[in-house]
Structure formats: C-alpha cells, structure tokens
Coordinates of C-alpha atoms in Angstrom, one line a residue:
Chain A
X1 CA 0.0 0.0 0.0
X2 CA 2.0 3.2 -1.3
X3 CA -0.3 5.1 1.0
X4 CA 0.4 4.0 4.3
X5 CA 4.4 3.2 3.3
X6 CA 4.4 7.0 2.9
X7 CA 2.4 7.5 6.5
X8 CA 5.1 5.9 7.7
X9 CA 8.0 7.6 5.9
X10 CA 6.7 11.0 7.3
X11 CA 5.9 9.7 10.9
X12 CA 9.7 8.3 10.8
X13 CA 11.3 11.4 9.1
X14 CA 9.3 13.6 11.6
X15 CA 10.7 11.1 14.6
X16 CA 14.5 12.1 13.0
X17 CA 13.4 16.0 13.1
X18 CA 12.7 15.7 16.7
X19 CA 16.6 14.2 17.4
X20 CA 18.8 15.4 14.4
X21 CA 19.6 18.8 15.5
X22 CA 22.1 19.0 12.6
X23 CA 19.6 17.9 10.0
X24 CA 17.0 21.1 11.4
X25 CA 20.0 23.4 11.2
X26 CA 20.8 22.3 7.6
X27 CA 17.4 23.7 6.9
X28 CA 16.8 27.4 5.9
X29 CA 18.7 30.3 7.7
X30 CA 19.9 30.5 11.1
X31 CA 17.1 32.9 12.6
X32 CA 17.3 35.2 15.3
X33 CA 18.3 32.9 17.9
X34 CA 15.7 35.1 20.1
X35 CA 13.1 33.6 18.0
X36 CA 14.4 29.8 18.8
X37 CA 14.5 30.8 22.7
X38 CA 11.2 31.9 22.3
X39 CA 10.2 28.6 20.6
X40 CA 12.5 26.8 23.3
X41 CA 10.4 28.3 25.6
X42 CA 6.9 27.7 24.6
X43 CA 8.2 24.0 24.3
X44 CA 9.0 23.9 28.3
X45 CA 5.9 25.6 29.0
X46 CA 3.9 22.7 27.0
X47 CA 6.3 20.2 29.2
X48 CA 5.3 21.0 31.8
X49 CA 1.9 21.3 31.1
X50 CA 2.1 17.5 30.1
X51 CA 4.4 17.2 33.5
X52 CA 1.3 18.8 35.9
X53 CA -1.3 16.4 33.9
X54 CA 0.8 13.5 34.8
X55 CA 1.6 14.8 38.5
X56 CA -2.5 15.0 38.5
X57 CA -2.7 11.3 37.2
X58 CA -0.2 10.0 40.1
X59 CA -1.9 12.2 42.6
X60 CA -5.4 11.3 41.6
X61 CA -3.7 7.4 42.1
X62 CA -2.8 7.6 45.5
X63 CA -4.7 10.3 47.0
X64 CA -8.6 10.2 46.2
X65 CA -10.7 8.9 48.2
X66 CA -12.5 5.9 46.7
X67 CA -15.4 7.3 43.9
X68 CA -19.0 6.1 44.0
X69 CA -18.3 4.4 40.6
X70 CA -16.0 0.8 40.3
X71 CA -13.0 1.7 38.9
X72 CA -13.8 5.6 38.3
X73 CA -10.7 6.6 40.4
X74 CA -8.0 4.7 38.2
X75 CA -9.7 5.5 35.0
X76 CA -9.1 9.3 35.3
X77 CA -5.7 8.8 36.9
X78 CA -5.1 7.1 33.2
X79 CA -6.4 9.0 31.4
X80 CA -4.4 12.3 33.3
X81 CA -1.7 10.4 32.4
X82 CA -2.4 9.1 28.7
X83 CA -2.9 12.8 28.3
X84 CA 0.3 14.4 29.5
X85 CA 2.3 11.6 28.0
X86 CA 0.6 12.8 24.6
X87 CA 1.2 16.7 25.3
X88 CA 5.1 16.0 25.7
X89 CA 5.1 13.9 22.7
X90 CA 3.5 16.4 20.8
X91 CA 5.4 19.4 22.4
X92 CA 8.4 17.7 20.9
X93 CA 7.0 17.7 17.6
X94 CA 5.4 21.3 17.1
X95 CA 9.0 22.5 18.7
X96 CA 10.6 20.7 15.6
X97 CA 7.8 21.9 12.8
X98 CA 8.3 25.1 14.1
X99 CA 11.9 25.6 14.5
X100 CA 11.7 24.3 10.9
X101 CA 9.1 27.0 9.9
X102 CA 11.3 29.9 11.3
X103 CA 14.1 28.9 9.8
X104 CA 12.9 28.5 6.4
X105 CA 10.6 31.4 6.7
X106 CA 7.2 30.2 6.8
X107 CA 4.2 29.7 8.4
X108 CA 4.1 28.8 11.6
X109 CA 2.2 25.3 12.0
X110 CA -1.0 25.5 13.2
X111 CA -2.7 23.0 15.3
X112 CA -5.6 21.6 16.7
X113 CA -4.6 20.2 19.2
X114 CA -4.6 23.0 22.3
X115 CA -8.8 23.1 21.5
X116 CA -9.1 19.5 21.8
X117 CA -7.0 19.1 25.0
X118 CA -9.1 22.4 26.6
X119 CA -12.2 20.7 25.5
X120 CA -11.0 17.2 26.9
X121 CA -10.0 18.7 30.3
X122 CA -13.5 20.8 30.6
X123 CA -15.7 17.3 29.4
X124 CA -13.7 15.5 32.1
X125 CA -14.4 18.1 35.0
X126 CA -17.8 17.7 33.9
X127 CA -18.1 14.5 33.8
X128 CA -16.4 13.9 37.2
X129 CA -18.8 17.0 38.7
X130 CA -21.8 14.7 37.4
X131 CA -20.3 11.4 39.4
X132 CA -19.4 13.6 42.2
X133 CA -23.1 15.0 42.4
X134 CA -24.6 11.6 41.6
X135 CA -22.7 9.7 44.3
X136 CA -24.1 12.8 47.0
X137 CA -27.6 12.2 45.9
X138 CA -27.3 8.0 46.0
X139 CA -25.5 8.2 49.4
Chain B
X1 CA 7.8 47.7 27.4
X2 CA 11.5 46.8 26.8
X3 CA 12.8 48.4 24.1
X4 CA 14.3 45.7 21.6
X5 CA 18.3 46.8 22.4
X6 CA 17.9 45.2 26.3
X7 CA 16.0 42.4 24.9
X8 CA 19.0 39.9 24.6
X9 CA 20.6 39.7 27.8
X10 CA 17.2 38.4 28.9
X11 CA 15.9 35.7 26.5
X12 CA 18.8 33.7 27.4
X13 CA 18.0 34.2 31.6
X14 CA 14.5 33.7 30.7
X15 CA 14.8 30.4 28.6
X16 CA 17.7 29.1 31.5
X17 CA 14.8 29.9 34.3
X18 CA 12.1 28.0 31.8
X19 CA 14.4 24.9 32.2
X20 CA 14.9 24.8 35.7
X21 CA 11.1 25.5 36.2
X22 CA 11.1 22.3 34.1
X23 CA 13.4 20.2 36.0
X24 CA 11.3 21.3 39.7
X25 CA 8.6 20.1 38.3
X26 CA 10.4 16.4 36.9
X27 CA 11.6 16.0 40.5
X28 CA 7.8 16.6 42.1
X29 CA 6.4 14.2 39.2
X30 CA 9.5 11.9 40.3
X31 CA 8.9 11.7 44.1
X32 CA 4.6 10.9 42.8
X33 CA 6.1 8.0 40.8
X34 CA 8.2 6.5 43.7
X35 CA 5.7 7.3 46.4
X36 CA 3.2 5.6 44.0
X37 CA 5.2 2.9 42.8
X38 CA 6.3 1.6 46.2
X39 CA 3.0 2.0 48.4
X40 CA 1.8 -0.8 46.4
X41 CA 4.3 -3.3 48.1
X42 CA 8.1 -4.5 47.0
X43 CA 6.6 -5.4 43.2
X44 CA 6.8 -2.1 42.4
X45 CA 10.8 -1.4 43.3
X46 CA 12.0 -1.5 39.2
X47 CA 9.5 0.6 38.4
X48 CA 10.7 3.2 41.5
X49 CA 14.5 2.7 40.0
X50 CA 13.4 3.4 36.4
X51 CA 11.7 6.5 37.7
X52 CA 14.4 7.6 39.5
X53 CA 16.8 7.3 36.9
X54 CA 14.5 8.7 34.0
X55 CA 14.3 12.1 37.2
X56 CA 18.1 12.0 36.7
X57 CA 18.4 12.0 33.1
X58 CA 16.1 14.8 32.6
X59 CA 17.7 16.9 35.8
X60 CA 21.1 16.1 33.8
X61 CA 19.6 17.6 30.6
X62 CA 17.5 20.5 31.8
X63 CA 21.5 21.4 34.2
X64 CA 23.2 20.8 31.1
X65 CA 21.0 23.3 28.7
X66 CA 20.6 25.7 31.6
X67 CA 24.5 26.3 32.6
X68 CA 27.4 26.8 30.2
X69 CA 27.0 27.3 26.4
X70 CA 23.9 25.0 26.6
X71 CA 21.6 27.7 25.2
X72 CA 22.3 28.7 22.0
X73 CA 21.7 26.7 18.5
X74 CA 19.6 24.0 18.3
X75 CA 19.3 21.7 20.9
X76 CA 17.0 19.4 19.0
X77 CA 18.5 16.0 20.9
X78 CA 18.1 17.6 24.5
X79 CA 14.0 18.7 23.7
X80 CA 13.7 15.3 22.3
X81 CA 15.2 13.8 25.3
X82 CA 13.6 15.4 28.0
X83 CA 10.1 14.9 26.0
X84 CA 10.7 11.4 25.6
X85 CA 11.5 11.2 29.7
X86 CA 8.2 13.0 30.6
X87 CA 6.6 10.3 28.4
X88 CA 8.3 7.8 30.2
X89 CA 6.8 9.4 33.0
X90 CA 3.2 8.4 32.0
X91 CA 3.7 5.3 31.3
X92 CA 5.3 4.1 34.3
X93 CA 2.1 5.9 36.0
X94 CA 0.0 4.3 33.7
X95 CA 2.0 0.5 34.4
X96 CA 1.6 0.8 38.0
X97 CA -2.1 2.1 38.0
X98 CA -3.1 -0.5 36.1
X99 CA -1.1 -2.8 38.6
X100 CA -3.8 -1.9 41.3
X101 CA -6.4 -2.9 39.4

C-alpha cells in the first residue's frame, strides 16, 4: 500500500526531526536565535503542562478517596496520564515543525490540538462533577 | 515595554529559568512515581529505580541546557530527550495504576 508506506516515511522522518539537530539546522537560515529561545520556551511551558497532567494522574492514584463508581478513580488517573504523555510527545514535535518553519521562513504550524485538549480537560471536570453529584444524591 | 536593544541579555535568563522550572517540576512528578510505585508493596521497586533514573536523566539535561553554552543553537537531541522522559513518566504511572487494578 504506497499510502500508508508513505504514513510511515513522514511519521519516521518527523521522529529524525525531533533528534537530528544538525539535519534542522541544515534547513533554511539561522534565525534570530531570540526567536528559537522563544520557541525553546513555549516547548518547556507545553512540558510542563504535560508534567502537571501526569503529577494530576499520580496524585489522583494515590490520593482520592474511593469514587462512588468501580473503577472511576484509576480511569481518570489514566487518562491524566495518557494525556500528559501525549502533550510532551506532541510538544516535541510542534518544537521541531516550528523551528523548521522559522528557519525556512514560513508559516508557523498550526494545530488543533490545544482546543481538543481544553475541550478534553473541561468534558472531564464535567463529567467527574456529574459522578461527584450523583454519588451525594445515591448516598 | 522593553525596548528591543535590552532584549537579549534576557531571553537567554528567561529560557535558562524555563528549564529549571522544568526540572522542579520532573523531581515533584518523580517523588509521585516513587511514592506511588512503592505504596503498592516491593513489586513495584524497578518501576521506583526506572523513575528515578528517568528524574536524573532529565535533571542532567534541563542542568546541562541551563548552565554553560547550553543555550544557543539548536538543541534538537536535549528537547527530544527530556520529552521522551516526561513520556516515560506516563507510562510508568500508567504500568503501576493498572497494577492496582
């Protein structure tokens, strides 16, 4: 299937991006190097964004009190932590696509993918507020 | 506003304070792993060493960027590294969660 041989040849070329610093600088112009700390930046803050949704995962693990629902305690400990795990991975690749954009001068990427987390984290403190509210009235 | 001529002595302090913010927050989602992964009994002590030596590679990267000529180029290896670790992260929570179960 030439389709998904070249899925792959992008995912694999996009994995080298993220480690071959020489192959990123071979790209393009060296920039403003204020615009890579900048970039450098904004990839830490996404880090640690990721880090503080895993910290929530182990915390949520070994601190909550048992939830009205089987099981509801571990399943959004993993999914805090299926979540972080994807915002580092991803942090790593919009740091690469961007410090190629700069550097060959064109647009920035955009992404989805800060709406879809926002709109994950909101459903999930809904959701929990509903199994919070249910387990007051049932008890 | 800063005018742009004082602008370059700081984004260098800023991005070296960005990565030791960073590393702080590896070494509270470190201890979490360890408290986690040993709570659970003994079966959980390779898991405990693998966190703590995925808290030392990144503290060892994050130093490393932060001091000496770290910042400046690319450091496309380093980002990658310290992602991966914070990855790593999850998954041992995830491994040790589903332990529990």
């Amino acid at each position: 299937m030439p389709g998904r041989n070249r899925i792959i040849t992008t995912v694999w070329q996009r994995i080298r991006n993220w480690f071959d610093p020489r192959e990123l600088r071979s790209v393009g112009t060296t920039p403003d190097y204020r615009f890579s700390l900048a970039n450098e930046r904004t990839f830490l803050a996404w880090l640690r964004t990721g880090l503080a949704l895993v910290a929530g995962g182990l915390a949520a693990a070994q601190f909550l009190p048992a939830l009205p629902l089987v099981h509801l305690r571990e399943a959004i400990a993993v999914a805090l932590l299926l979540l972080g795990g994807a915002v580092a991975i991803r942090a790593v690749d919009h740091w690469a696509r961007t410090e190629r954009a700069i550097r060959l001068g064109g647009e920035l990427p955009v992404s989805r993918f800060p709406a879809v987390l926002a709109l994950a984290v909101g459903l999930g403190a809904l959701l929990l507020l509903v199994a919070v509210l249910a387990g007051a009235v049932n008890s | 506003m800063n005018p742009p001529a004082r602008d370059p002595g700081l984004q260098p302090e800023r991005t070296r304070l960005a990565w030791r913010r960073t590393a702080l927050t590896v070494t509270v989602v470190a201890m979490l792993t360890v408290r986690l992964a040993l709570t659970g009994g003994p079966a959980g002590a390779p898991l405990a060493v693998l966190a703590v030596l995925g808290w030392g590679a990144t503290v060892a990267l994050c130093w490393r960027r932060a001091t000496g000529t770290g910042v400046s180029g690319t450091g496309g290896r380093t980002l990658a590294g310290v992602g991966l670790c914070a990855a790593g992260f999850a998954l041992i929570g995830v491994l040790l969660v589903l332990r529990g179960v």
